[in-house]
XYZ file of N, CA and C in Angstrom:
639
model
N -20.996 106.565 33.254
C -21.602 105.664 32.277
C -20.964 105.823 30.902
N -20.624 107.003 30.583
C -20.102 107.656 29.210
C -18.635 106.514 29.161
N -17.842 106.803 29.944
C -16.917 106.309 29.975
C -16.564 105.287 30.009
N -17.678 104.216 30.649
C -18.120 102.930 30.497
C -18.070 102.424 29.404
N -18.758 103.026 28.604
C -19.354 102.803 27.563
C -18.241 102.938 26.156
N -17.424 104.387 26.542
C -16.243 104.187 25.603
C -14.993 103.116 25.933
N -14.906 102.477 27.315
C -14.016 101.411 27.433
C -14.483 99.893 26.882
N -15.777 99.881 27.068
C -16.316 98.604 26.034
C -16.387 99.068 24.806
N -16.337 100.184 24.319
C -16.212 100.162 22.916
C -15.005 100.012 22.245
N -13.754 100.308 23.156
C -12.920 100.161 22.794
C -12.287 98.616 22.804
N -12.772 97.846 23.978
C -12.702 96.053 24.131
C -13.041 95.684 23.017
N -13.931 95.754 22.360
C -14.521 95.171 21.006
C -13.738 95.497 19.969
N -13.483 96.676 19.722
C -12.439 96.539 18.113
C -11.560 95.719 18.006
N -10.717 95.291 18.847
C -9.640 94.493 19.049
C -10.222 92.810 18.109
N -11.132 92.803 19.230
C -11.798 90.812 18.714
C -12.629 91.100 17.053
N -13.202 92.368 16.571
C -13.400 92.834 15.202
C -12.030 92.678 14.369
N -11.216 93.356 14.522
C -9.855 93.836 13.771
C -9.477 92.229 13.618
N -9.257 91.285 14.567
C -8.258 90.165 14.432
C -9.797 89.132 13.845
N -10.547 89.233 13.845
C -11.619 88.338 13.201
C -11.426 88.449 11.631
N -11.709 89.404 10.918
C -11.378 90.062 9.865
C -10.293 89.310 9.085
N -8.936 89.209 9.642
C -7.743 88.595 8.762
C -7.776 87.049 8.779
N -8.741 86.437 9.757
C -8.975 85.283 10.010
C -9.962 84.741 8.909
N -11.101 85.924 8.658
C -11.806 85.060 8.129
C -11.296 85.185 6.734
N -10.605 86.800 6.097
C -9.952 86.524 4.649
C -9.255 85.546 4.662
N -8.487 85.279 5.865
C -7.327 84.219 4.993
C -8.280 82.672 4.887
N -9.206 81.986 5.735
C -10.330 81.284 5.278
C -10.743 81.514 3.874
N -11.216 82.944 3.564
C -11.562 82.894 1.676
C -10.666 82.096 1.202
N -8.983 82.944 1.390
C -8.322 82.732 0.044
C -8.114 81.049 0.122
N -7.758 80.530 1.478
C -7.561 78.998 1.338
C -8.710 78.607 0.727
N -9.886 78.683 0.616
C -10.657 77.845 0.043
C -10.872 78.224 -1.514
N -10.838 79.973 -2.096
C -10.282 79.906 -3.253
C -9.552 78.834 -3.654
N -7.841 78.873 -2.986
C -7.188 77.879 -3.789
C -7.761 76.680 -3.548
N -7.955 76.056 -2.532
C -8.513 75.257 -2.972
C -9.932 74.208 -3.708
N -10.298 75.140 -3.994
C -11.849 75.340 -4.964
C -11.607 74.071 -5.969
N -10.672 74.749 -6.891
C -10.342 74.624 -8.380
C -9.650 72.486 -8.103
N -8.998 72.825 -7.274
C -8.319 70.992 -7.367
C -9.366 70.289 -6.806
N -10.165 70.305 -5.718
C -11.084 69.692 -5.197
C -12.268 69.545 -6.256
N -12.612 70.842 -7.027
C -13.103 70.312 -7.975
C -13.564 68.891 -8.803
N -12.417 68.719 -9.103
C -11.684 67.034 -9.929
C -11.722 66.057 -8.770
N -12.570 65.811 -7.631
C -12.619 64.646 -6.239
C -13.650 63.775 -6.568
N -15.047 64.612 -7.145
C -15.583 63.857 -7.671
C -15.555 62.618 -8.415
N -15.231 62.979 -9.658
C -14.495 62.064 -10.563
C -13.613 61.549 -10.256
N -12.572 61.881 -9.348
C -11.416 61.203 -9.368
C -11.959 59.823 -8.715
N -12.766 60.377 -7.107
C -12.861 59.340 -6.406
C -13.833 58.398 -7.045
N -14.825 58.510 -7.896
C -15.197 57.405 -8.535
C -14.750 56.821 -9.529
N -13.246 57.004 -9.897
C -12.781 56.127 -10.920
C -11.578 55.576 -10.142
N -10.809 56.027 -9.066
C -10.203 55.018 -7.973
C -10.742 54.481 -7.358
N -11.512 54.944 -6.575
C -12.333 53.948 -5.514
C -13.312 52.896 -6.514
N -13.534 53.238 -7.694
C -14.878 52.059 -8.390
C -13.527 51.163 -9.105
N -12.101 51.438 -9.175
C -11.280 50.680 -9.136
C -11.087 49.572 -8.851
N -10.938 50.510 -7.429
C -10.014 49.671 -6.292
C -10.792 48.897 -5.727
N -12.194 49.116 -5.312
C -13.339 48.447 -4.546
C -14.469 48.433 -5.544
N -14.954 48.860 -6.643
C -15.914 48.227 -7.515
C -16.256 49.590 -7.942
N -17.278 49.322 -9.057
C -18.213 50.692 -9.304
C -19.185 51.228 -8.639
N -19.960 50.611 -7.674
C -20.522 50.851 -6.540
C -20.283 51.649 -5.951
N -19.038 51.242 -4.968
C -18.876 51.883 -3.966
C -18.182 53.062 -4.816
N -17.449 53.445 -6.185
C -17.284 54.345 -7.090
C -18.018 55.354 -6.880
N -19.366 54.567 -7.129
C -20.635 55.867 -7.792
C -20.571 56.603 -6.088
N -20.562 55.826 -4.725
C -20.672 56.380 -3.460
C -19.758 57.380 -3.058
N -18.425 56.994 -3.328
C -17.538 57.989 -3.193
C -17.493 59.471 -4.071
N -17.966 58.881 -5.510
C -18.339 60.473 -5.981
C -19.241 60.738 -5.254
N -20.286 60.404 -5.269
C -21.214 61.718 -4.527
C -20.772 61.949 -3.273
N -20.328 61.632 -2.666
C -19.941 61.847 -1.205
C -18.876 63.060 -1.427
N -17.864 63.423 -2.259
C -16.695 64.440 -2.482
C -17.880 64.796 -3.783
N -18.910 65.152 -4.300
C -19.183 66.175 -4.474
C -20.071 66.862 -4.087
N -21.003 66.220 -2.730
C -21.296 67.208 -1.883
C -20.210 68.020 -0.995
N -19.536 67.263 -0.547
C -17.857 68.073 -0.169
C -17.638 69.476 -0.249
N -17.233 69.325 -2.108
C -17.420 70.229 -2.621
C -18.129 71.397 -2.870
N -19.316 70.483 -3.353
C -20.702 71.643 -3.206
C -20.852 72.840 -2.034
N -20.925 72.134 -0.936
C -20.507 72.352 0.490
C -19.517 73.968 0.333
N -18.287 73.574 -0.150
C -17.146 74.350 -0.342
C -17.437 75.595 -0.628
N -18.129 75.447 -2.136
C -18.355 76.708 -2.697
C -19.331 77.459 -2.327
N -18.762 79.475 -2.746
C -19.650 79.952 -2.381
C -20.845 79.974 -2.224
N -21.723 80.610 -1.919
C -23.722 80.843 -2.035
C -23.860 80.949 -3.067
N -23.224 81.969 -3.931
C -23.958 82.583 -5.320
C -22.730 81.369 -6.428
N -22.260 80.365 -6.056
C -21.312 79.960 -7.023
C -21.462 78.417 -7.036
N -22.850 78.078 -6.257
C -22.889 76.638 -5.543
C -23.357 76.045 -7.428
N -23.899 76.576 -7.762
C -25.054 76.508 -8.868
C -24.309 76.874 -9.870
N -23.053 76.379 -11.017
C -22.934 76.844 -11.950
C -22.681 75.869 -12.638
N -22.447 75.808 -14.457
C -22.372 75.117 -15.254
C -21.328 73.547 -15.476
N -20.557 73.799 -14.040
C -19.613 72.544 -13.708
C -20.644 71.781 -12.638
N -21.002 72.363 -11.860
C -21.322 71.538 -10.880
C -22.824 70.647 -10.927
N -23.592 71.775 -11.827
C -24.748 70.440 -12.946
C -24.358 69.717 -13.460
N -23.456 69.802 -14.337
C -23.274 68.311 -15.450
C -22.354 67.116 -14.577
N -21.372 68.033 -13.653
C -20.663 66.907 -12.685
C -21.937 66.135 -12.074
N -23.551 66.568 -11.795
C -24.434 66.095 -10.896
C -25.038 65.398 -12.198
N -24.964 66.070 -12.886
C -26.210 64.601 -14.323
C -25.077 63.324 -14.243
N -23.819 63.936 -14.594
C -23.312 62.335 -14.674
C -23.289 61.707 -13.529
N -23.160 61.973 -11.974
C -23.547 61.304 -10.871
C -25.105 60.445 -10.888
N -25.703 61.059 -11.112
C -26.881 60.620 -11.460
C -27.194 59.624 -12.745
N -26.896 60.158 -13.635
C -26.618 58.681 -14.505
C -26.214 57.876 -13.914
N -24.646 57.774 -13.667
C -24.176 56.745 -12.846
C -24.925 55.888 -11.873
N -25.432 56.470 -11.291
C -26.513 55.803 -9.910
C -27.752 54.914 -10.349
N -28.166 55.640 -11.569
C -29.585 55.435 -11.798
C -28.768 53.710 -12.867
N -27.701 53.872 -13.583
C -27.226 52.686 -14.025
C -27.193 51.519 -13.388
N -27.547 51.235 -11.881
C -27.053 50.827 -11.008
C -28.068 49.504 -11.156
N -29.519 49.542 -10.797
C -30.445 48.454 -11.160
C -30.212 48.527 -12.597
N -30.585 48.929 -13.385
C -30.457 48.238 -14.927
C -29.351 47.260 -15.296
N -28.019 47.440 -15.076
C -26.803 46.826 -15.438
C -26.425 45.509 -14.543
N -27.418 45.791 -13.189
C -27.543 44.418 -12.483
C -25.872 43.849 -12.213
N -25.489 42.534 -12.561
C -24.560 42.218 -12.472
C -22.498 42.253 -13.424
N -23.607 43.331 -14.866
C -22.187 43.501 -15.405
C -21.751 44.958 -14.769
N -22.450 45.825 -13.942
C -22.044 46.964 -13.593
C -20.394 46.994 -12.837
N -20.038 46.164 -12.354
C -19.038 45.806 -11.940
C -17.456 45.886 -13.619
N -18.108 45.914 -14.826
C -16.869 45.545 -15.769
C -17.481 47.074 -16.389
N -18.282 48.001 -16.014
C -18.824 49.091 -16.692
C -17.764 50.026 -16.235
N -16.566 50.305 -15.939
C -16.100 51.250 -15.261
C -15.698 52.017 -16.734
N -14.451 51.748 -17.887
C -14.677 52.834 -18.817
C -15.512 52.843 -19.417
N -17.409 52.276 -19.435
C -18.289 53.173 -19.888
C -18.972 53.821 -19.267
N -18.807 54.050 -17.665
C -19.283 55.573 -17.648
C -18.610 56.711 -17.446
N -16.890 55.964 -17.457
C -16.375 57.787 -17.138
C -16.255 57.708 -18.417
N -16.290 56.822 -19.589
C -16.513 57.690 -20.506
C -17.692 58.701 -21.161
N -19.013 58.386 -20.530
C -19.562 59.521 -20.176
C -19.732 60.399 -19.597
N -18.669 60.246 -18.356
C -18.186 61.759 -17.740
C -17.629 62.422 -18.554
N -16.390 61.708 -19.662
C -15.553 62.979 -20.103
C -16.763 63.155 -21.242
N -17.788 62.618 -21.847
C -18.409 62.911 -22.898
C -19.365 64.709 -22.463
N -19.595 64.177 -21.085
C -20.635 65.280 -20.689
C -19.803 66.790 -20.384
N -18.709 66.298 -20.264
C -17.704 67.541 -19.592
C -17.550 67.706 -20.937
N -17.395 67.171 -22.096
C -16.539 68.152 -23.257
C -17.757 68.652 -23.910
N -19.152 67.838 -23.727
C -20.348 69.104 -23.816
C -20.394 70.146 -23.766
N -20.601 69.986 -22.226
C -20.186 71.480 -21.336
C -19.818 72.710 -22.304
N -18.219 71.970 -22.517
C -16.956 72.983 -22.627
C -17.311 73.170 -23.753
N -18.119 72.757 -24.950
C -18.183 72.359 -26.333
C -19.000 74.064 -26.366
N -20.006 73.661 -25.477
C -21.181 74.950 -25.633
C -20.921 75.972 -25.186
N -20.009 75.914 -23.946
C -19.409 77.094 -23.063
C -18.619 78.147 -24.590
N -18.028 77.144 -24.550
C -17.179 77.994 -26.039
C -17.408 78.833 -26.826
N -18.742 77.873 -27.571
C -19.416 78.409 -28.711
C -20.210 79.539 -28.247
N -20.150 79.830 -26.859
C -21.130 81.133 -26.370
C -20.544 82.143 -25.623
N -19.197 81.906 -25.717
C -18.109 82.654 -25.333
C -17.862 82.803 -24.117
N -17.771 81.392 -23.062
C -17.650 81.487 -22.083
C -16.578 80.315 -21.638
N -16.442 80.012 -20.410
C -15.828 78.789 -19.930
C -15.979 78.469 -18.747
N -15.709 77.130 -18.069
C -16.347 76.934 -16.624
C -15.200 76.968 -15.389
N -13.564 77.568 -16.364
C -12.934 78.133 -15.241
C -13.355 79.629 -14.491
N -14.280 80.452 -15.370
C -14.611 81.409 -14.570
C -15.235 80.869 -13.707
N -16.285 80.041 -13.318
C -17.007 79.358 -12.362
C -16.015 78.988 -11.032
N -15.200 78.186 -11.686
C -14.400 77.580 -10.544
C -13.065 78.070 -10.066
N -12.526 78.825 -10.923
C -11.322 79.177 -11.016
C -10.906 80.638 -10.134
N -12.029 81.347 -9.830
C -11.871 82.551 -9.557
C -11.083 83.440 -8.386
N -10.712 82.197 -7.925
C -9.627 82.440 -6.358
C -8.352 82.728 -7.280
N -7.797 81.935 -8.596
C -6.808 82.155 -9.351
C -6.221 83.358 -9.901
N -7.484 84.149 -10.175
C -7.244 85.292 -11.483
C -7.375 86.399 -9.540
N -6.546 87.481 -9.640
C -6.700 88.824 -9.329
C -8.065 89.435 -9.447
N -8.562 89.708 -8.715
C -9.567 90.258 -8.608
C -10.200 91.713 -9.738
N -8.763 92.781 -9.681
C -8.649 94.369 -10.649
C -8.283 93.441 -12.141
N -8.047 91.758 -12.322
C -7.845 91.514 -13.560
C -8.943 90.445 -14.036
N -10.373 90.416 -13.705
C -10.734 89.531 -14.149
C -11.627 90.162 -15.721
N -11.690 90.917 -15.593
C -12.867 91.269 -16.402
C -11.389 92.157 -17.651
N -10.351 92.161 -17.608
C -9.889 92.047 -18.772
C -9.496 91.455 -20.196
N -9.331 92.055 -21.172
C -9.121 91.340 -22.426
C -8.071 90.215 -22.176
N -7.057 90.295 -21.551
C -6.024 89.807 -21.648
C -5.924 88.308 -21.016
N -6.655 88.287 -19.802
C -7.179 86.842 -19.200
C -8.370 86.567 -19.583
N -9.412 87.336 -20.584
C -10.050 86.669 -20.946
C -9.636 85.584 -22.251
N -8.639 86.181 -22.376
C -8.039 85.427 -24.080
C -7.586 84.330 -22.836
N -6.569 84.354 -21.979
C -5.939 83.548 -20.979
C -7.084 82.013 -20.976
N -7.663 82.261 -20.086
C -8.989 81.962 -19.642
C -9.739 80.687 -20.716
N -9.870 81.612 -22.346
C -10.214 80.991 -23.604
C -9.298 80.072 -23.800
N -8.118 80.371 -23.965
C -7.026 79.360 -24.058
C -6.917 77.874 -23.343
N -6.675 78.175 -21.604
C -6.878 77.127 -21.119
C -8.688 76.020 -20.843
N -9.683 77.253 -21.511
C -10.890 76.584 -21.811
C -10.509 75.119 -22.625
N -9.943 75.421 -23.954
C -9.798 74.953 -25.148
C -9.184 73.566 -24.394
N -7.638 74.031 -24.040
C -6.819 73.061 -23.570
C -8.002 72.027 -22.231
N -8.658 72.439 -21.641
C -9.551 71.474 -20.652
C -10.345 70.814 -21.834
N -10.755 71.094 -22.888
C -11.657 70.351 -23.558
C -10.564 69.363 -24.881
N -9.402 69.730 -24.993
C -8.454 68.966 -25.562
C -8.690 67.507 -24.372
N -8.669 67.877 -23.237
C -7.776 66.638 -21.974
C -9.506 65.794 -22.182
N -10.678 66.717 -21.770
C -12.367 65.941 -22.310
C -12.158 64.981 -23.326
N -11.269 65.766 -24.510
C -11.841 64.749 -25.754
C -10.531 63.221 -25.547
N -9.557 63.525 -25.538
C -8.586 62.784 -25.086
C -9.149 61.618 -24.090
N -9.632 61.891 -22.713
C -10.353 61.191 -21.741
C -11.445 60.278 -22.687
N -12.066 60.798 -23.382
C -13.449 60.077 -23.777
C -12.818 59.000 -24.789
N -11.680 59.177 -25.746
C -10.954 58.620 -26.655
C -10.759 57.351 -25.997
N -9.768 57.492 -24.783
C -9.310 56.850 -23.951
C -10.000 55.845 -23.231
N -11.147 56.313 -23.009
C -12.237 55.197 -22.445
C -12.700 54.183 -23.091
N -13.018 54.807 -24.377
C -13.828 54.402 -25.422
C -12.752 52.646 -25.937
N -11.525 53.294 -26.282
C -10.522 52.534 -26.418
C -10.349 51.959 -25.540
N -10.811 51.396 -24.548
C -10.569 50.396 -22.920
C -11.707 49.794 -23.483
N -12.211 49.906 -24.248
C -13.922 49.252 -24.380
C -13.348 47.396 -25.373
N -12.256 47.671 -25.645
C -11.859 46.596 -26.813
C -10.722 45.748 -26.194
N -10.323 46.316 -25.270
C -10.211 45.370 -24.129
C -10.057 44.422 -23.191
N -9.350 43.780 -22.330
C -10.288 42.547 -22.134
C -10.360 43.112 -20.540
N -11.752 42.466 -20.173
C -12.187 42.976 -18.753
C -11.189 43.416 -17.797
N -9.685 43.098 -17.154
C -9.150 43.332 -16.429
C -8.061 44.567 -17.126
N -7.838 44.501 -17.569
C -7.031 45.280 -18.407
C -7.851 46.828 -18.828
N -8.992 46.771 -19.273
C -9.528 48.160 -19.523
C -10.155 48.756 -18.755
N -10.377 48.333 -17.520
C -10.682 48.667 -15.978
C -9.508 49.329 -15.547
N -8.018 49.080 -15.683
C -6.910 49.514 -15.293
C -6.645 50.684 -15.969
N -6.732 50.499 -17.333
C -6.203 51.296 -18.361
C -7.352 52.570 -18.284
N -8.690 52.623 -18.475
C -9.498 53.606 -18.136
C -9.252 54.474 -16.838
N -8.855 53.396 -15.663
C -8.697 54.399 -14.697
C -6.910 55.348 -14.854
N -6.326 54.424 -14.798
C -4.942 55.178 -15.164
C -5.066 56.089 -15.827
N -5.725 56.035 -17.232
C -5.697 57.405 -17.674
C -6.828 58.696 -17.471
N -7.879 57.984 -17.026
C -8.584 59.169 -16.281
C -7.977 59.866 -15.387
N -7.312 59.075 -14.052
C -6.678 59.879 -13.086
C -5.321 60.496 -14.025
N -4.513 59.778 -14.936
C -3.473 60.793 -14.729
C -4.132 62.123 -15.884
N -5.009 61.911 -16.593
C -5.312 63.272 -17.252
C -5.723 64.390 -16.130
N -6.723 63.633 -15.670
C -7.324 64.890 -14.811
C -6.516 65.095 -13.693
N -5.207 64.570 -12.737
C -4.617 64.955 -12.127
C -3.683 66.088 -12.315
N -2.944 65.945 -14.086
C -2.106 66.851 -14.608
C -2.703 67.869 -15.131
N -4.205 67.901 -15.190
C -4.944 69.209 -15.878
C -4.921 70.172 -14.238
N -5.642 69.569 -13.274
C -6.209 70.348 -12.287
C -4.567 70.516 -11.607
N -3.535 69.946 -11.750
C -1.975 70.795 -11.319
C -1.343 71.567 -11.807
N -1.603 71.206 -13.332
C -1.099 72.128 -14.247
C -1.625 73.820 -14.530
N -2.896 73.743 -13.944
C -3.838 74.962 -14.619
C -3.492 76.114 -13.838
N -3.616 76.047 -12.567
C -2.887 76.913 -11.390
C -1.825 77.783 -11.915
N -0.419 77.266 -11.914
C 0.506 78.047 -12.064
C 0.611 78.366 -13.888
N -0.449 77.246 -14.473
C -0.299 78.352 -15.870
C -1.046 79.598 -16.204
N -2.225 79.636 -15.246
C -3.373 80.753 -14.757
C -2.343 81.790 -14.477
N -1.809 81.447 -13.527
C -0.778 82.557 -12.904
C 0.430 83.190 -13.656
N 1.024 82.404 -14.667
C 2.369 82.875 -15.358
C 1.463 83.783 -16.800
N 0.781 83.691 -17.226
C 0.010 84.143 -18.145
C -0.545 85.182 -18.083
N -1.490 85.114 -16.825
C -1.652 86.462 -15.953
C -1.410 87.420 -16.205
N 0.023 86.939 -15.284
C 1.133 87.958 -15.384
C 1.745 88.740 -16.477
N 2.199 87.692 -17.499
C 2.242 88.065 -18.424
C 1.793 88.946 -19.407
């Protein structure tokens, strides 16, 4: 029986040992990809409320940011990005009976209250000495380097620079507002997607060279 018992014990380490590297390398892919999926939300409701209306806009955000939600950890589902990404979903939605039939020419006024609510965020994060790439970002930074001076200055830096691309975005919207209907529908989305496409590509490898640095 003894012996029994040490040959099934020994069957099992094997399917333990190879489970293990399977499921880290699962973390780290979804680390990286945390931080870009992030920006699906928004993105997809300012292409898709594009391309097919604001409607189906407001549907596709929420749909990629439960996605998301989904994505992130247990203890990380709940942080200071993923509320205000949900108030402005919710605005958005709740706009939906009131605006009746101009909701359709509303597209840069509500991502310009997306970028208004995001440079909130970042406005207060700041002033309290924080930022909401620690939230999302954390697959990026080294684990033995997060809690240093050196990426925390890092960290502060590219805070600042995400709330430069906020205020820029909201500028940008605001300015589609003067307009004429076909034209600031284009122009709002163009520059929503290409800001927030070049922020959430750019941040990665500048996280990383800085780092290092």
């Amino acid at each position: 029986m003894e012996l029994e018992e040490k040959e099934t014990g020994q069957e099992d380490r094997p399917s333990r040992e190879t489970s293990r590297p399977t499921f880290s390398l699962l973390k780290k892919v979804r680390q990286k990809l945390i931080f870009p999926l992030a920006w699906s939300p928004l993105l997809s409701f300012c292409l898709v409320g594009y391309f097919l209306g604001v409607k189906w806009g407001i549907l596709a955000g929420w749909s990629a940011f439960l996605a998301f939600f989904l994505l992130l950890p247990g203890r990380t589902k709940l942080n200071v990005y993923t509320l205000f990404t949900l108030v402005f979903l919710v605005v958005a939605a709740a706009s939906v009976p009131s605006l009746g039939n101009s909701l359709e020419r509303r597209l840069p006024n509500l991502l310009a209250a997306a970028f208004a609510s995001y440079l909130v965020m970042e406005l207060f994060l700041l002033t309290e000495g924080g930022n909401f790439l620690s939230s999302i970002g954390k697959g990026l930074i080294p684990e033995e380097r997060k809690d240093t001076p050196s990426v925390r200055r890092v960290l502060d830096a590219l805070a600042w620079a995400w709330g430069g691309i906020f205020a820029l975005g909201l500028a940008a919207n605001l300015g589609a507002l003067v307009l004429g209907p076909d034209l600031s529908s284009s122009f709002s989305a163009l520059s929503t997607a290409g800001l927030v496409i070049a922020g959430a590509l750019l941040t990665p490898p500048s996280l990383k060279a800085l780092v290092r640095r």
